[in-house]
PDB file of C-alpha atoms in Angstrom:
ATOM      1  CA  MET A  25     108.568  53.543  88.489  1.00 36.00           C
ATOM      2  CA  ALA A  26     104.866  52.899  88.094  1.00 36.00           C
ATOM      3  CA  ASN A  27     103.003  55.187  85.717  1.00 34.00           C
ATOM      4  CA  SER A  28      99.947  56.942  87.103  1.00 32.00           C
ATOM      5  CA  VAL A  29      98.168  59.487  84.946  1.00 33.00           C
ATOM      6  CA  TYR A  30      95.967  62.168  86.463  1.00 31.00           C
ATOM      7  CA  THR A  31      93.226  64.446  85.228  1.00 32.00           C
ATOM      8  CA  LEU A  32      92.430  68.068  85.909  1.00 34.00           C
ATOM      9  CA  ASN A  33      89.051  68.974  84.540  1.00 34.00           C
ATOM     10  CA  THR A  34      86.306  71.495  85.137  1.00 32.00           C
ATOM     11  CA  LEU A  35      83.664  70.638  87.700  1.00 30.00           C
ATOM     12  CA  PRO A  36      81.281  68.180  85.942  1.00 33.00           C
ATOM     13  CA  PRO A  37      77.655  69.350  85.580  1.00 34.00           C
ATOM     14  CA  ASN A  38      76.318  66.246  87.366  1.00 34.00           C
ATOM     15  CA  TYR A  39      78.910  66.368  90.138  1.00 33.00           C
ATOM     16  CA  GLY A  40      76.263  65.991  92.865  1.00 35.00           C
ATOM     17  CA  ASP A  41      74.538  63.023  91.224  1.00 33.00           C
ATOM     18  CA  VAL A  42      75.114  59.799  93.197  1.00 30.00           C
ATOM     19  CA  ASP A  43      74.647  57.728  90.018  1.00 33.00           C
ATOM     20  CA  HIS A  44      77.632  59.521  88.533  1.00 35.00           C
ATOM     21  CA  TRP A  45      79.855  57.729  91.038  1.00 31.00           C
ATOM     22  CA  LEU A  46      78.700  54.316  89.794  1.00 33.00           C
ATOM     23  CA  GLY A  47      77.348  53.197  93.139  1.00 37.00           C
ATOM     24  CA  MET A  48      80.388  54.146  95.242  1.00 37.00           C
ATOM     25  CA  SER A  49      79.639  54.801  98.881  1.00 42.00           C
ATOM     26  CA  ILE A  50      79.911  58.382 100.134  1.00 42.00           C
ATOM     27  CA  PRO A  51      83.145  57.684 102.113  1.00 47.00           C
ATOM     28  CA  GLU A  52      84.698  56.063  99.025  1.00 44.00           C
ATOM     29  CA  ALA A  53      83.739  59.024  96.863  1.00 41.00           C
ATOM     30  CA  ARG A  54      85.152  61.466  99.402  1.00 45.00           C
ATOM     31  CA  ASN A  55      88.425  59.542  99.527  1.00 50.00           C
ATOM     32  CA  ASP A  56      88.646  59.525  95.736  1.00 45.00           C
ATOM     33  CA  ILE A  57      88.151  63.286  95.608  1.00 44.00           C
ATOM     34  CA  ALA A  58      90.704  63.857  98.357  1.00 49.00           C
ATOM     35  CA  GLU A  59      93.283  61.673  96.619  1.00 49.00           C
ATOM     36  CA  GLY A  60      92.598  63.440  93.350  1.00 49.00           C
ATOM     37  CA  ARG A  61      93.232  66.820  94.940  1.00 51.00           C
ATOM     38  CA  ASP A  62      96.545  65.542  96.318  1.00 56.00           C
ATOM     39  CA  ASP A  63      97.520  64.351  92.849  1.00 56.00           C
ATOM     40  CA  ILE A  64      96.549  67.691  91.336  1.00 59.00           C
ATOM     41  CA  ALA A  65      98.691  69.477  93.897  1.00 64.00           C
ATOM     42  CA  ASP A  66     101.594  67.151  93.024  1.00 67.00           C
ATOM     43  CA  GLY A  67     101.206  68.082  89.372  1.00 68.00           C
ATOM     44  CA  TYR A  68     101.321  71.795  90.004  1.00 73.00           C
ATOM     45  CA  LYS A  69     104.276  71.338  92.337  1.00 77.00           C
ATOM     46  CA  THR A  70     106.142  69.418  89.625  1.00 80.00           C
ATOM     47  CA  ILE A  71     105.582  72.197  87.084  1.00 82.00           C
ATOM     48  CA  SER A  72     106.435  74.922  89.588  1.00 82.00           C
ATOM     49  CA  ASP A  73     109.642  73.141  90.631  1.00 86.00           C
ATOM     50  CA  LEU A  74     110.686  72.825  86.979  1.00 88.00           C
ATOM     51  CA  SER A  75     110.343  76.592  86.537  1.00 86.00           C
ATOM     52  CA  LYS A  76     112.315  77.263  89.725  1.00 86.00           C
ATOM     53  CA  ASP A  77     115.073  74.836  88.717  1.00 88.00           C
ATOM     54  CA  PHE A  78     115.681  76.515  85.370  1.00 87.00           C
ATOM     55  CA  ASN A  79     115.685  79.954  86.971  1.00 86.00           C
ATOM     56  CA  SER A  80     118.234  78.798  89.545  1.00 84.00           C
ATOM     57  CA  CYS A  81     120.856  78.077  86.876  1.00 82.00           C
ATOM     58  CA  LEU A  82     120.340  81.207  84.754  1.00 82.00           C
ATOM     59  CA  GLU A  83     123.066  83.253  86.458  1.00 73.00           C
ATOM     60  CA  GLN A  84     125.813  80.671  85.945  1.00 72.00           C
ATOM     61  CA  PRO A  85     124.422  78.170  83.466  1.00 68.00           C
ATOM     62  CA  SER A  86     126.288  75.070  82.411  1.00 72.00           C
ATOM     63  CA  ARG A  87     125.381  72.125  80.235  1.00 68.00           C
ATOM     64  CA  ILE A  88     125.743  69.776  83.202  1.00 71.00           C
ATOM     65  CA  ASP A  89     123.347  71.787  85.374  1.00 84.00           C
ATOM     66  CA  ILE A  90     120.703  72.012  82.655  1.00 87.00           C
ATOM     67  CA  GLU A  91     120.947  68.324  81.746  1.00 87.00           C
ATOM     68  CA  ASP A  92     120.668  67.420  85.437  1.00 90.00           C
ATOM     69  CA  ILE A  93     117.410  69.377  85.640  1.00 91.00           C
ATOM     70  CA  VAL A  94     116.074  67.623  82.550  1.00 92.00           C
ATOM     71  CA  LYS A  95     117.051  64.208  83.939  1.00 90.00           C
ATOM     72  CA  ARG A  96     115.459  65.020  87.295  1.00 90.00           C
ATOM     73  CA  ARG A  97     112.168  66.457  86.030  1.00 91.00           C
ATOM     74  CA  PHE A  98     111.482  64.483  82.817  1.00 93.00           C
ATOM     75  CA  SER A  99     111.055  60.765  82.167  1.00 90.00           C
ATOM     76  CA  PRO A 100     113.505  59.090  79.726  1.00 89.00           C
ATOM     77  CA  ASP A 101     110.927  59.086  76.913  1.00 89.00           C
ATOM     78  CA  ALA A 102     109.522  62.554  77.657  1.00 92.00           C
ATOM     79  CA  VAL A 103     108.654  65.016  74.914  1.00 93.00           C
ATOM     80  CA  ILE A 104     107.751  68.709  74.802  1.00 95.00           C
ATOM     81  CA  LYS A 105     105.178  69.620  72.166  1.00 94.00           C
ATOM     82  CA  LEU A 106     105.232  73.317  71.332  1.00 95.00           C
ATOM     83  CA  THR A 107     102.761  75.113  69.062  1.00 94.00           C
ATOM     84  CA  LEU A 108     103.583  78.686  68.056  1.00 92.00           C
ATOM     85  CA  TRP A 109     101.099  81.036  66.395  1.00 90.00           C
ATOM     86  CA  LYS A 110     102.104  84.013  64.286  1.00 86.00           C
ATOM     87  CA  ALA A 111     100.962  87.377  65.636  1.00 79.00           C
ATOM     88  CA  GLU A 112      97.650  88.514  64.167  1.00 71.00           C
ATOM     89  CA  ASP A 113      99.163  91.719  62.769  1.00 65.00           C
ATOM     90  CA  ALA A 114     102.159  89.960  61.171  1.00 60.00           C
ATOM     91  CA  GLU A 115     102.538  89.730  57.398  1.00 60.00           C
ATOM     92  CA  PRO A 116     102.281  87.583  55.408  1.00 57.00           C
ATOM     93  CA  LEU A 117      99.564  85.447  56.950  1.00 58.00           C
ATOM     94  CA  VAL A 118     100.855  82.224  55.367  1.00 58.00           C
ATOM     95  CA  GLY A 119     102.457  79.811  57.797  1.00 62.00           C
ATOM     96  CA  THR A 120     100.452  81.172  60.714  1.00 83.00           C
ATOM     97  CA  VAL A 121     101.236  78.201  62.971  1.00 88.00           C
ATOM     98  CA  LYS A 122     104.328  76.082  63.623  1.00 91.00           C
ATOM     99  CA  GLN A 123     104.357  72.829  65.588  1.00 93.00           C
ATOM    100  CA  TYR A 124     107.438  71.257  67.140  1.00 94.00           C
ATOM    101  CA  GLU A 125     108.206  68.100  69.113  1.00 94.00           C
ATOM    102  CA  ILE A 126     111.294  68.321  71.315  1.00 94.00           C
ATOM    103  CA  PRO A 127     112.466  64.893  72.561  1.00 91.00           C
ATOM    104  CA  ARG A 128     113.973  64.643  76.000  1.00 90.00           C
ATOM    105  CA  TYR A 129     117.582  64.575  74.766  1.00 85.00           C
ATOM    106  CA  LEU A 130     117.054  67.955  73.041  1.00 89.00           C
ATOM    107  CA  ILE A 131     115.161  69.689  75.857  1.00 91.00           C
ATOM    108  CA  GLY A 132     118.407  70.847  77.448  1.00 89.00           C
ATOM    109  CA  ALA A 133     119.652  72.079  74.062  1.00 87.00           C
ATOM    110  CA  PHE A 134     116.472  74.138  73.641  1.00 91.00           C
ATOM    111  CA  PHE A 135     116.990  75.883  76.968  1.00 89.00           C
ATOM    112  CA  ARG A 136     120.651  76.487  76.106  1.00 87.00           C
ATOM    113  CA  ALA A 137     119.521  78.142  72.872  1.00 89.00           C
ATOM    114  CA  LEU A 138     117.339  80.462  74.955  1.00 89.00           C
ATOM    115  CA  LEU A 139     120.407  81.242  77.067  1.00 86.00           C
ATOM    116  CA  GLU A 140     122.266  82.226  73.892  1.00 84.00           C
ATOM    117  CA  ASP A 141     119.524  84.795  73.441  1.00 85.00           C
ATOM    118  CA  SER A 142     120.383  86.138  76.929  1.00 84.00           C
ATOM    119  CA  LEU A 143     117.365  84.729  78.746  1.00 89.00           C
ATOM    120  CA  GLN A 144     117.328  86.188  82.260  1.00 87.00           C
ATOM    121  CA  SER A 145     114.185  84.761  83.803  1.00 88.00           C
ATOM    122  CA  PHE A 146     111.659  82.050  83.038  1.00 86.00           C
ATOM    123  CA  SER A 147     108.329  81.635  84.783  1.00 84.00           C
ATOM    124  CA  LEU A 148     105.239  79.538  84.253  1.00 82.00           C
ATOM    125  CA  ARG A 149     101.844  80.493  85.678  1.00 80.00           C
ATOM    126  CA  LEU A 150      98.907  78.096  85.748  1.00 74.00           C
ATOM    127  CA  LEU A 151      95.307  78.569  86.779  1.00 65.00           C
ATOM    128  CA  TYR A 152      94.693  76.521  89.916  1.00 54.00           C
ATOM    129  CA  SER A 153      91.526  76.201  91.942  1.00 45.00           C
ATOM    130  CA  ASP A 154      90.361  73.276  94.076  1.00 40.00           C
ATOM    131  CA  ARG A 155      86.823  74.388  93.396  1.00 35.00           C
ATOM    132  CA  GLN A 156      87.148  74.521  89.612  1.00 37.00           C
ATOM    133  CA  HIS A 157      89.523  71.617  89.024  1.00 41.00           C
ATOM    134  CA  LEU A 158      88.612  68.166  90.309  1.00 38.00           C
ATOM    135  CA  PRO A 159      89.265  64.682  88.949  1.00 43.00           C
ATOM    136  CA  THR A 160      86.568  63.519  86.567  1.00 41.00           C
ATOM    137  CA  PRO A 161      84.834  60.589  88.284  1.00 36.00           C
ATOM    138  CA  PRO A 162      85.057  57.688  88.179  1.00 38.00           C
ATOM    139  CA  SER A 163      88.339  57.524  86.184  1.00 40.00           C
ATOM    140  CA  ALA A 164      90.346  60.101  88.110  1.00 41.00           C
ATOM    141  CA  ARG A 165      93.614  58.661  86.779  1.00 42.00           C
ATOM    142  CA  ALA A 166      92.680  58.157  83.139  1.00 37.00           C
ATOM    143  CA  GLY A 167      93.912  61.310  81.433  1.00 40.00           C
ATOM    144  CA  PRO A 168      96.471  64.124  81.413  1.00 47.00           C
ATOM    145  CA  ILE A 169      96.655  67.090  83.732  1.00 59.00           C
ATOM    146  CA  VAL A 170      95.212  70.140  82.026  1.00 54.00           C
ATOM    147  CA  GLY A 171      95.776  73.674  83.249  1.00 59.00           C
ATOM    148  CA  TYR A 172      93.919  76.377  81.390  1.00 59.00           C
ATOM    149  CA  PRO A 173      94.910  79.091  80.849  1.00 73.00           C
ATOM    150  CA  ALA A 174      98.691  79.115  81.237  1.00 83.00           C
ATOM    151  CA  THR A 175     101.203  81.925  80.752  1.00 88.00           C
ATOM    152  CA  VAL A 176     104.896  81.434  80.019  1.00 90.00           C
ATOM    153  CA  CYS A 177     106.896  84.577  80.808  1.00 90.00           C
ATOM    154  CA  LEU A 178     110.368  85.034  79.282  1.00 90.00           C
ATOM    155  CA  ALA A 179     112.571  88.041  80.088  1.00 90.00           C
ATOM    156  CA  TYR A 180     115.810  88.782  78.238  1.00 89.00           C
ATOM    157  CA  ALA A 181     118.887  90.822  79.146  1.00 85.00           C
ATOM    158  CA  ASN A 182     118.199  93.449  76.478  1.00 83.00           C
ATOM    159  CA  GLY A 183     114.944  94.425  78.191  1.00 85.00           C
ATOM    160  CA  ILE A 184     112.555  92.477  75.976  1.00 88.00           C
ATOM    161  CA  GLU A 185     109.849  90.540  77.805  1.00 90.00           C
ATOM    162  CA  VAL A 186     107.464  88.059  76.194  1.00 92.00           C
ATOM    163  CA  ASP A 187     104.258  86.631  77.669  1.00 92.00           C
ATOM    164  CA  MET A 188     102.925  83.577  75.832  1.00 92.00           C
ATOM    165  CA  ASP A 189      99.354  82.511  76.638  1.00 90.00           C
ATOM    166  CA  GLY A 190      97.522  79.287  75.885  1.00 88.00           C
ATOM    167  CA  PRO A 191      96.482  75.853  77.187  1.00 85.00           C
ATOM    168  CA  LEU A 192      99.139  73.702  78.815  1.00 84.00           C
ATOM    169  CA  THR A 193      98.759  69.914  79.018  1.00 81.00           C
ATOM    170  CA  VAL A 194     101.078  67.892  81.243  1.00 81.00           C
ATOM    171  CA  GLN A 195     101.158  64.119  81.661  1.00 81.00           C
ATOM    172  CA  LEU A 196     102.911  62.821  84.774  1.00 80.00           C
ATOM    173  CA  ALA A 197     104.415  59.561  85.976  1.00 80.00           C
ATOM    174  CA  ARG A 198     104.500  59.018  89.717  1.00 76.00           C
ATOM    175  CA  CYS A 199     107.865  58.145  91.259  1.00 75.00           C
ATOM    176  CA  ASP A 200     106.947  55.364  93.656  1.00 68.00           C
ATOM    177  CA  GLY A 201     109.206  54.913  96.650  1.00 61.00           C
ATOM    178  CA  GLN A 202     110.748  58.376  96.677  1.00 63.00           C
ATOM    179  CA  ASP A 203     109.663  61.694  98.126  1.00 62.00           C
ATOM    180  CA  GLU A 204     111.399  64.194  95.836  1.00 68.00           C
ATOM    181  CA  PRO A 205     110.508  64.522  93.102  1.00 69.00           C
ATOM    182  CA  SER A 206     107.230  62.691  93.603  1.00 72.00           C
ATOM    183  CA  CYS A 207     106.352  62.951  89.893  1.00 82.00           C
ATOM    184  CA  VAL A 208     108.194  63.379  86.607  1.00 86.00           C
ATOM    185  CA  ILE A 209     106.898  64.802  83.344  1.00 89.00           C
ATOM    186  CA  THR A 210     106.311  62.359  80.490  1.00 88.00           C
ATOM    187  CA  SER A 211     104.685  64.839  78.120  1.00 88.00           C
ATOM    188  CA  LEU A 212     104.311  68.614  78.164  1.00 90.00           C
ATOM    189  CA  ALA A 213     102.300  70.344  75.439  1.00 90.00           C
ATOM    190  CA  PHE A 214     101.953  74.122  75.241  1.00 91.00           C
ATOM    191  CA  ASP A 215      99.769  75.809  72.621  1.00 91.00           C
ATOM    192  CA  ALA A 216     100.995  79.421  72.608  1.00 90.00           C
ATOM    193  CA  ARG A 217      97.944  80.899  70.917  1.00 88.00           C
ATOM    194  CA  LYS A 218      98.806  84.494  71.800  1.00 88.00           C
ATOM    195  CA  HIS A 219     101.939  86.348  72.769  1.00 88.00           C
ATOM    196  CA  LYS A 220     102.670  89.871  73.920  1.00 89.00           C
ATOM    197  CA  VAL A 221     106.065  91.545  73.516  1.00 88.00           C
ATOM    198  CA  ARG A 222     107.094  94.550  75.551  1.00 85.00           C
ATOM    199  CA  ALA A 223     110.327  96.433  76.140  1.00 79.00           C
ATOM    200  CA  ALA A 224     111.181  96.850  79.812  1.00 67.00           C
ATOM    201  CA  ILE A 225     113.467  99.561  81.164  1.00 58.00           C
ATOM    202  CA  VAL A 226     116.885  98.141  81.999  1.00 53.00           C
ATOM    203  CA  ASP A 227     119.562  99.812  84.125  1.00 52.00           C
ATOM    204  CA  ARG A 228     122.511  98.888  81.937  1.00 49.00           C
ATOM    205  CA  ARG A 229     123.658  99.005  78.321  1.00 51.00           C
ATOM    206  CA  PRO A 230     123.735  95.756  76.331  1.00 47.00           C
ATOM    207  CA  ARG A 231     127.055  93.998  76.871  1.00 50.00           C
ATOM    208  CA  VAL A 232     127.596  92.931  73.270  1.00 48.00           C
ATOM    209  CA  PRO A 233     126.189  94.019  69.887  1.00 48.00           C
ATOM    210  CA  ALA A 234     124.250  90.750  69.620  1.00 48.00           C
ATOM    211  CA  GLU A 235     122.048  91.853  72.521  1.00 48.00           C
ATOM    212  CA  ARG A 236     120.994  94.933  70.550  1.00 49.00           C
ATOM    213  CA  ASP A 237     120.606  93.390  67.116  1.00 56.00           C
ATOM    214  CA  TRP A 238     118.106  90.588  67.491  1.00 65.00           C
ATOM    215  CA  VAL A 239     114.345  90.949  67.654  1.00 74.00           C
ATOM    216  CA  ILE A 240     111.495  88.695  68.737  1.00 83.00           C
ATOM    217  CA  ASN A 241     109.990  87.222  65.590  1.00 85.00           C
ATOM    218  CA  ALA A 242     106.337  87.018  64.627  1.00 86.00           C
ATOM    219  CA  PHE A 243     105.971  83.736  66.552  1.00 89.00           C
ATOM    220  CA  GLY A 244     107.191  85.227  69.829  1.00 88.00           C
ATOM    221  CA  MET A 245     110.610  83.534  69.809  1.00 90.00           C
ATOM    222  CA  PRO A 246     114.179  84.924  69.807  1.00 89.00           C
ATOM    223  CA  PRO A 247     116.548  83.986  66.947  1.00 87.00           C
ATOM    224  CA  ALA A 248     118.778  81.224  68.363  1.00 87.00           C
ATOM    225  CA  ALA A 249     115.853  79.352  69.949  1.00 90.00           C
ATOM    226  CA  MET A 250     113.804  79.626  66.747  1.00 91.00           C
ATOM    227  CA  ARG A 251     116.644  78.332  64.603  1.00 90.00           C
ATOM    228  CA  MET A 252     117.122  75.437  67.006  1.00 90.00           C
ATOM    229  CA  LEU A 253     113.421  74.518  66.749  1.00 92.00           C
ATOM    230  CA  ASP A 254     113.465  74.733  62.941  1.00 91.00           C
ATOM    231  CA  MET A 255     116.546  72.473  62.816  1.00 89.00           C
ATOM    232  CA  ILE A 256     115.089  69.658  64.937  1.00 89.00           C
ATOM    233  CA  PRO A 257     113.917  67.623  61.885  1.00 87.00           C
ATOM    234  CA  ILE A 258     117.447  67.906  60.442  1.00 84.00           C
ATOM    235  CA  MET A 259     119.230  67.040  63.690  1.00 79.00           C
ATOM    236  CA  LEU A 260     117.069  64.085  64.749  1.00 79.00           C
ATOM    237  CA  PRO A 261     118.392  61.515  62.220  1.00 78.00           C
ATOM    238  CA  VAL A 262     122.006  62.346  63.143  1.00 74.00           C
ATOM    239  CA  ILE A 263     121.310  62.229  66.885  1.00 71.00           C
ATOM    240  CA  ARG A 264     119.453  58.929  66.563  1.00 69.00           C
ATOM    241  CA  MET A 265     122.491  57.413  64.857  1.00 70.00           C
ATOM    242  CA  MET A 266     124.767  58.638  67.659  1.00 67.00           C
ATOM    243  CA  GLY A 267     122.282  57.772  70.391  1.00 58.00           C
ATOM    244  CA  PRO A 268     121.185  60.234  73.088  1.00 52.00           C
ATOM    245  CA  ASN A 269     124.475  59.730  74.942  1.00 55.00           C
ATOM    246  CA  GLY A 270     126.336  60.768  71.812  1.00 50.00           C
ATOM    247  CA  LEU A 271     124.896  64.282  71.752  1.00 55.00           C
ATOM    248  CA  PRO A 272     128.027  66.464  71.667  1.00 50.00           C
ATOM    249  CA  VAL A 273     128.864  68.684  74.604  1.00 45.00           C
ATOM    250  CA  ALA A 274     130.397  71.232  72.215  1.00 43.00           C
ATOM    251  CA  TRP A 275     129.339  71.286  68.578  1.00 47.00           C
ATOM    252  CA  PRO A 276     132.250  71.740  66.129  1.00 42.00           C
ATOM    253  CA  GLY A 277     132.185  75.397  65.113  1.00 44.00           C
ATOM    254  CA  GLY A 278     129.389  76.075  67.565  1.00 49.00           C
ATOM    255  CA  ALA A 279     125.891  74.649  67.842  1.00 54.00           C
ATOM    256  CA  PRO A 280     123.945  74.460  64.543  1.00 54.00           C
ATOM    257  CA  TRP A 281     121.533  77.103  65.839  1.00 49.00           C
ATOM    258  CA  HIS A 282     124.363  79.362  67.084  1.00 49.00           C
ATOM    259  CA  ASN A 283     123.421  83.034  67.205  1.00 46.00           C
ATOM    260  CA  GLU A 284     125.235  84.593  64.267  1.00 42.00           C
ATOM    261  CA  ARG A 285     124.523  88.138  65.468  1.00 37.00           C
ATOM    262  CA  ARG A 286     121.962  88.759  62.806  1.00 36.00           C
ATOM    263  CA  LYS A 287     118.212  89.140  62.835  1.00 36.00           C
ATOM    264  CA  TYR A 288     116.285  85.971  62.107  1.00 34.00           C
ATOM    265  CA  ASP A 289     113.327  86.340  59.776  1.00 35.00           C
ATOM    266  CA  PRO A 290     111.345  83.147  59.251  1.00 35.00           C
TER     267      PRO A 290
END
């Protein structure tokens, strides 16, 4: 697999300036723009397919299905960087931001923690416009893909829905010699600067008390997923000793972040 990194950026002010293309001929410049647009489309397709894949296994999730998605969509050394901001009206104001790095071998565990919180749907919306987003000449493959703004939408079985807004940065590696997927994610960073929580009307009663008891915390996360994130620094040394292949399928006594049917207050 050969790494190729692509850039989405706003239309440069001197876009029409021939000198900006460092003497490239007009046909060469047109080809570079066209190729850049293809790469941008590949990036958005990769992100969209990731969202669809996770939604497809929500009804009957299994560890194997989730890990297969992670293996298919992320490179072996991939990492998710997640920044969570406390709601502006939350008290106290100390600890207003939390930053996490989720290595590839814990990405599946993070999504399973969301499933413990009865996640029903997951969607990711990115701003996309051929007119507004073009590769920055002349180094169209010298930086990450940036989509701004982005919205991550999470809906849970108890009727709670959360929209998290902020910039999303994705770095891709092209999969040479294969059609699907054409790219994999090497780094995904989401800065959830704002979140909105709302209670939707559901047509059924919660199945178990745990679905009624928990609340979304001040950072926009449900309890099991938040505990899992907070435990990453504790789990990493143990997992590194076991190796990624040693990550247990079933944790003794349940996963360390197991939902204990109580509200989680960071």
